Short mmCIF file of C-alpha atoms in Angstrom, two decimals:
data_model
loop_
_atom_site.label_atom_id
_atom_site.label_comp_id
_atom_site.label_asym_id
_atom_site.label_seq_id
_atom_site.Cartn_x
_atom_site.Cartn_y
_atom_site.Cartn_z
CA ALA A 1 30.04 5.11 14.20
CA ASP A 2 26.28 4.39 13.95
CA LEU A 3 25.08 2.48 10.94
CA LEU A 4 21.51 3.73 11.00
CA THR A 5 20.05 7.06 12.08
CA SER A 6 16.65 9.12 12.35
CA THR A 7 13.14 8.15 11.41
CA SER A 8 14.14 7.18 8.04
CA SER A 9 16.62 4.30 9.17
CA ALA A 10 15.35 0.65 8.76
CA ALA A 11 16.48 -2.82 8.89
CA PHE A 12 14.86 -5.49 6.84
CA PHE A 13 15.21 -8.86 5.15
CA LEU A 14 13.24 -10.42 2.57
CA LEU A 15 11.21 -13.44 3.18
CA SER A 16 10.50 -16.13 0.49
CA ALA A 17 7.74 -16.27 -1.84
CA ALA A 18 6.24 -19.08 -3.83
CA ASP A 19 7.01 -17.40 -6.98
CA ALA A 20 10.82 -16.53 -7.19
CA GLU A 21 9.99 -13.77 -9.72
CA VAL A 22 7.80 -12.14 -7.24
CA LYS A 23 10.31 -12.26 -4.66
CA ASP A 24 12.96 -10.81 -7.06
CA LEU A 25 10.77 -8.28 -8.42
CA CYS A 26 8.35 -7.07 -5.64
CA GLY A 27 8.81 -3.65 -4.59
CA THR A 28 11.18 -2.65 -7.45
CA ALA A 29 10.16 0.40 -9.53
CA PRO A 30 12.63 0.32 -12.60
CA LEU A 31 11.05 3.50 -14.22
CA ARG A 32 11.69 5.84 -11.07
CA LYS A 33 15.04 7.67 -11.41
CA PRO A 34 17.36 7.20 -8.66
CA HIS A 35 17.14 9.82 -6.03
CA THR A 36 13.86 11.24 -7.80
CA ARG A 37 12.13 13.70 -5.40
CA ILE A 38 8.42 12.62 -4.71
CA ILE A 39 6.46 15.99 -4.75
CA GLY A 40 3.12 15.40 -2.97
CA GLY A 41 -0.34 15.79 -4.10
CA GLU A 42 0.77 15.97 -7.87
CA ASP A 43 0.62 13.93 -10.86
CA ALA A 44 2.68 10.45 -10.57
CA PRO A 45 4.92 10.03 -13.85
CA ALA A 46 3.81 7.00 -15.86
CA GLY A 47 4.84 3.60 -14.43
CA VAL A 48 6.65 4.97 -10.97
CA TRP A 49 3.96 2.98 -9.01
CA PRO A 50 3.81 -0.20 -10.89
CA TRP A 51 1.86 -2.27 -8.37
CA GLN A 52 -1.00 0.39 -8.19
CA ALA A 53 -4.37 -1.07 -9.28
CA SER A 54 -7.65 0.62 -10.25
CA VAL A 55 -10.66 -1.53 -8.95
CA ASN A 56 -13.69 -0.93 -10.52
CA ASN A 57 -16.89 -2.25 -8.99
CA ASN A 58 -20.01 -1.17 -10.96
CA SER A 59 -19.84 2.49 -10.44
CA THR A 60 -17.44 2.29 -7.33
CA LEU A 61 -13.86 3.36 -7.93
CA CYS A 62 -11.14 2.11 -5.55
CA GLY A 63 -7.43 1.60 -5.31
CA GLY A 64 -5.65 -1.66 -4.90
CA SER A 65 -2.15 -3.23 -5.08
CA LEU A 66 -0.72 -6.17 -7.35
CA ILE A 67 0.94 -8.55 -4.71
CA SER A 68 1.46 -11.58 -7.04
CA ARG A 69 0.61 -12.45 -10.54
CA ARG A 70 -2.83 -13.30 -9.84
CA TRP A 71 -3.98 -11.48 -6.80
CA VAL A 72 -4.44 -7.88 -5.80
CA LEU A 73 -5.30 -6.38 -2.09
CA THR A 74 -7.89 -3.94 -1.51
CA ALA A 75 -10.14 -2.73 1.38
CA ALA A 76 -13.23 -4.83 2.11
CA ARG A 77 -15.30 -1.68 1.81
CA CYS A 78 -14.66 -1.49 -2.06
CA LEU A 79 -15.99 -5.09 -2.44
CA SER A 80 -19.57 -7.21 -2.49
CA ARG A 81 -19.61 -10.86 -2.10
CA SER A 82 -19.91 -11.29 -5.83
CA ALA A 83 -17.08 -11.11 -8.46
CA ASP A 84 -19.67 -10.02 -11.12
CA ASN A 85 -18.85 -6.65 -12.74
CA VAL A 86 -15.45 -6.30 -10.84
CA VAL A 87 -12.66 -5.21 -13.11
CA VAL A 88 -8.98 -4.57 -12.32
CA PHE A 89 -6.92 -2.23 -14.41
CA LEU A 90 -2.96 -2.59 -14.19
CA GLY A 91 -0.39 -0.47 -15.69
CA ARG A 92 -2.92 2.58 -15.59
CA ASP A 93 -1.76 6.03 -15.78
CA THR A 94 -5.09 7.98 -16.19
CA GLN A 95 -8.76 6.93 -15.94
CA MET A 96 -9.60 8.73 -18.99
CA GLY A 97 -7.04 7.31 -21.22
CA PRO A 98 -5.04 6.50 -23.38
CA ASN A 99 -3.12 3.93 -21.40
CA PRO A 100 -0.61 2.29 -23.64
CA HIS A 101 0.94 0.09 -21.01
CA GLU A 102 -2.55 -1.20 -19.29
CA VAL A 103 -3.79 -4.55 -18.91
CA THR A 104 -7.51 -5.42 -18.16
CA ARG A 105 -8.48 -8.39 -15.98
CA TRP A 106 -11.85 -9.52 -14.77
CA VAL A 107 -12.15 -10.92 -11.18
CA SER A 108 -12.88 -14.61 -10.94
CA LYS A 109 -12.84 -14.60 -7.06
CA VAL A 110 -13.62 -11.87 -4.35
CA ILE A 111 -12.77 -12.57 -0.77
CA GLN A 112 -13.69 -9.99 1.93
CA HIS A 113 -12.08 -10.57 5.60
CA PRO A 114 -14.73 -12.40 7.21
CA ASP A 115 -14.49 -10.30 10.26
CA TYR A 116 -15.04 -7.07 8.34
CA ASP A 117 -17.25 -4.65 10.24
CA PRO A 118 -18.26 -1.41 7.91
CA GLY A 119 -19.49 0.20 10.96
CA THR A 120 -16.14 0.40 12.76
CA HIS A 121 -14.11 -0.43 9.88
CA LYS A 122 -12.15 -3.21 11.67
CA ASN A 123 -10.61 -5.77 9.36
CA ASP A 124 -10.95 -3.60 6.15
CA LEU A 125 -9.22 -5.87 3.75
CA GLY A 126 -9.98 -7.89 0.70
CA LEU A 127 -8.41 -9.95 -1.87
CA LEU A 128 -9.35 -10.14 -5.51
CA ARG A 129 -8.19 -13.12 -7.70
CA LEU A 130 -7.71 -12.24 -11.34
CA SER A 131 -9.29 -14.21 -13.98
CA THR A 132 -5.80 -14.81 -15.72
CA PRO A 133 -2.43 -14.38 -14.35
CA VAL A 134 -0.35 -11.03 -15.55
CA ASN A 135 3.01 -10.78 -17.09
CA PHE A 136 5.45 -8.48 -15.30
CA THR A 137 6.70 -5.56 -17.18
CA ASP A 138 8.37 -2.35 -16.18
CA TYR A 139 4.96 -0.96 -15.74
CA ILE A 140 3.13 -3.87 -14.00
CA ARG A 141 5.00 -5.37 -10.90
CA PRO A 142 4.03 -6.54 -7.48
CA VAL A 143 4.71 -4.47 -4.25
CA CYS A 144 6.35 -6.38 -1.24
CA LEU A 145 4.30 -6.59 1.81
CA ALA A 146 5.26 -5.77 5.38
CA ALA A 147 5.95 -8.97 7.34
CA LYS A 148 4.76 -9.69 10.61
CA ARG A 149 5.87 -7.40 13.54
CA SER A 150 7.19 -4.76 11.13
CA PHE A 151 7.45 -1.38 12.75
CA PHE A 152 6.70 1.99 11.42
CA VAL A 153 7.83 4.88 13.75
CA ASP A 154 5.76 7.98 14.16
CA GLY A 155 7.01 10.64 11.71
CA LEU A 156 8.34 8.25 9.11
CA SER A 157 7.73 9.34 5.47
CA CYS A 158 5.49 7.12 3.40
CA TRP A 159 3.57 7.57 0.29
CA VAL A 160 0.18 7.02 -0.78
CA THR A 161 -1.36 6.82 -4.35
CA GLY A 162 -4.76 7.05 -6.17
CA TRP A 163 -7.06 8.35 -8.46
CA GLY A 164 -9.67 9.90 -5.47
CA ALA A 165 -10.92 13.38 -5.21
CA PRO A 166 -8.31 16.13 -4.36
CA GLN A 167 -10.85 17.63 -1.89
CA THR A 168 -13.93 16.54 -0.32
CA HIS A 169 -16.85 16.18 -3.23
CA ALA A 170 -14.63 17.30 -5.79
CA PRO A 171 -13.52 14.95 -8.68
CA LEU A 172 -9.87 14.90 -10.01
CA PRO A 173 -10.00 16.86 -13.01
CA PRO A 174 -9.57 15.31 -16.34
CA PRO A 175 -7.66 13.35 -17.61
CA GLN A 176 -7.61 11.96 -14.16
CA ARG A 177 -3.91 10.81 -13.78
CA LEU A 178 -2.62 8.93 -10.81
CA GLN A 179 -1.82 11.11 -7.98
CA GLN A 180 1.02 10.64 -5.32
CA VAL A 181 1.41 12.28 -1.80
CA SER A 182 4.00 12.07 0.87
CA VAL A 183 2.58 11.67 4.27
CA PRO A 184 4.19 11.08 7.84
CA ILE A 185 3.09 8.24 10.02
CA VAL A 186 0.88 9.32 12.81
CA SER A 187 1.20 7.32 16.24
CA ASN A 188 -2.17 5.32 17.03
CA ILE A 189 -2.21 7.45 20.23
CA GLN A 190 -2.60 10.67 18.26
CA CYS A 191 -4.95 9.11 15.83
CA ASN A 192 -7.27 8.00 18.74
CA ALA A 193 -7.10 11.32 20.19
CA ALA A 194 -8.68 12.66 16.92
CA TYR A 195 -11.09 9.89 16.29
CA GLY A 196 -12.04 8.88 19.69
CA THR A 197 -10.40 6.25 22.12
CA GLY A 198 -10.54 2.89 20.70
CA LYS A 199 -11.80 3.73 17.30
CA VAL A 200 -8.20 3.11 15.91
CA THR A 201 -7.07 -0.40 16.97
CA THR A 202 -3.70 -2.08 16.74
CA ARG A 203 -4.61 -3.54 13.36
CA MET A 204 -4.69 -0.22 11.96
CA MET A 205 -2.27 2.61 11.46
CA CYS A 206 -2.60 6.33 10.60
CA ALA A 207 -0.58 8.49 8.37
CA GLY A 208 -0.79 12.31 7.05
CA PRO A 209 -1.98 14.83 6.08
CA ASP A 210 1.17 16.55 4.76
CA PHE A 211 1.67 20.07 5.82
CA ARG A 212 -0.59 21.23 2.91
CA GLY A 213 -3.55 19.17 3.88
CA LYS A 214 -2.79 16.41 1.28
CA GLY A 215 -3.70 12.91 2.04
CA PHE A 216 -6.19 10.28 0.58
CA CYS A 217 -9.85 10.87 -0.30
CA GLU A 218 -12.96 9.48 -1.76
CA GLY A 219 -11.90 6.99 -4.66
CA ASP A 220 -8.48 6.31 -2.88
CA PHE A 221 -9.94 3.66 -0.65
CA GLY A 222 -8.16 0.15 -1.02
CA GLY A 223 -4.87 1.92 -2.26
CA PRO A 224 -1.47 1.16 -0.95
CA LEU A 225 0.54 3.10 1.80
CA VAL A 226 3.98 2.48 0.79
CA VAL A 227 7.52 2.92 2.40
CA SER A 228 10.77 2.86 0.61
CA ASN A 229 13.97 1.24 1.99
CA GLY A 230 16.80 1.33 -0.56
CA ASN A 231 15.53 -0.16 -3.98
CA ARG A 232 12.49 -1.87 -2.38
CA TRP A 233 9.02 -0.39 -1.77
CA ILE A 234 7.00 -2.21 1.11
CA GLN A 235 3.33 -1.87 1.61
CA ALA A 236 2.39 -0.76 5.16
CA GLY A 237 -1.18 -0.18 4.96
CA VAL A 238 -4.40 -0.12 2.91
CA ALA A 239 -6.51 3.17 2.70
CA SER A 240 -9.58 2.37 5.05
CA PHE A 241 -11.29 5.71 6.31
CA VAL A 242 -10.72 9.37 6.85
CA THR A 243 -12.91 12.35 8.04
CA GLY A 244 -12.85 14.86 5.24
CA CYS A 245 -9.95 15.16 2.83
CA GLY A 246 -6.76 16.54 4.23
CA TYR A 247 -8.27 17.90 7.44
CA PRO A 248 -5.39 18.98 9.49
CA ASP A 249 -6.77 17.34 12.47
CA TYR A 250 -7.94 13.87 10.92
CA PRO A 251 -5.18 11.65 9.81
CA GLY A 252 -5.94 8.80 7.16
CA VAL A 253 -6.43 5.58 8.73
CA TYR A 254 -5.26 2.36 7.08
CA THR A 255 -5.45 -1.29 7.69
CA ARG A 256 -2.14 -2.64 9.03
CA VAL A 257 -1.01 -5.15 6.34
CA SER A 258 1.71 -6.80 8.80
CA ARG A 259 -1.16 -7.97 10.95
CA TYR A 260 -2.93 -10.06 8.11
CA GLN A 261 0.22 -12.26 6.82
CA THR A 262 -1.40 -15.33 7.81
CA TRP A 263 -4.63 -14.60 6.68
CA ILE A 264 -3.25 -13.43 3.11
CA ASN A 265 -1.09 -16.55 2.83
CA ASN A 266 -4.17 -18.68 3.46
CA HIS A 267 -5.95 -17.30 0.65
CA THR A 268 -3.37 -17.13 -1.93
CA GLY A 269 -1.89 -20.54 -1.58
CA GLU A 270 0.82 -21.12 -3.86
CA GLU A 271 0.58 -17.78 -5.43
CA GLN A 272 1.86 -15.82 -2.39
CA PRO A 273 3.56 -12.36 -2.36
CA GLY A 274 6.88 -11.38 -1.22
CA TYR A 275 7.28 -10.02 2.42
CA VAL A 276 9.67 -7.88 3.91
CA TYR A 277 10.38 -7.25 7.51
CA PHE A 278 10.47 -3.55 8.20
CA TRP A 279 11.79 -1.89 11.29
CA SER A 280 12.53 1.81 12.00
CA SER A 281 13.35 3.95 15.00
CA ALA A 282 13.55 7.59 15.78
CA SER A 283 16.71 6.99 17.78
CA ARG A 284 19.80 5.92 16.77
CA THR A 285 20.71 2.22 16.07
CA SER A 286 23.85 0.58 17.32
CA PRO A 287 26.33 -1.31 14.98
CA PHE A 288 25.42 -4.42 16.73
CA ILE A 289 21.59 -4.33 16.02
CA ALA A 290 22.37 -3.27 12.37
CA MET A 291 24.96 -6.01 11.71
CA PHE A 292 22.54 -8.59 13.33
CA SER A 293 19.82 -7.58 10.70
CA LEU A 294 22.38 -8.13 7.92
CA LEU A 295 23.28 -11.34 8.95
CA ALA A 296 19.63 -12.24 9.22
CA ALA A 297 18.88 -10.90 5.75
CA THR A 298 21.83 -13.31 4.55
CA ALA A 299 20.31 -16.27 6.41
CA LEU A 300 16.85 -15.74 5.21
CA VAL A 301 16.81 -14.45 1.56
CA PHE A 302 16.29 -17.83 -0.46
#
């Protein structure tokens, strides 16, 4: 019998991280109840996305993701060259409080991708080094990152989270609780048909909106697009740009994390994140391929 079927199937193995605890904990969400149904476009229960970061740069609100004890991944569009006035909140539930499990960190270093182009949104990726490391808790944990050559098939269900506007120019109502929405992967071919040929490059990926027009919007830029496989959550993308909010003809466009593994590692040094190779297919997978993946996992988890 086939071992893996449909667009939700995947084979993966965990790669090493410099911090053993990062490797062990990345992508785990202990406060999420098993088999919990995620309802799109609604309040997220406290702690179910423990890597979610709120990045505040003066008056600019963006999302981000904790990837190790001292590094947050976000979009370059959210950053200036200076770390002055950049504050990161982790363990945050609402923007208007109270947040009993929250920790606050100033940023000691801002790294924008050197080839970021604000006009085309190419290489829309940035890293923030926190002033001091954070301790991992049930409410604060790193996400795993998609490793090189990861593949996310058209139609695969992913999730995007953030405190952005629910619709264009309409702020999230008080207390501004973290929102979650399930969105399907959209092929780059279809995405380019919407935005114009060549606008969406191979270093980008697209997802959503869902059937109700839910997707990411203003204030969500820099936030994570994640996919689940078993007990691990893997970040596939970083929210980069979109036309409108939830317009049915315009998917959200994300920076494709797997294309930047080397760049991320070069800057995080000994504080590297955990990486997961993710592969999904719309067709049935043979037992041979599934077994090969399991053997690879056994050999490479260390």
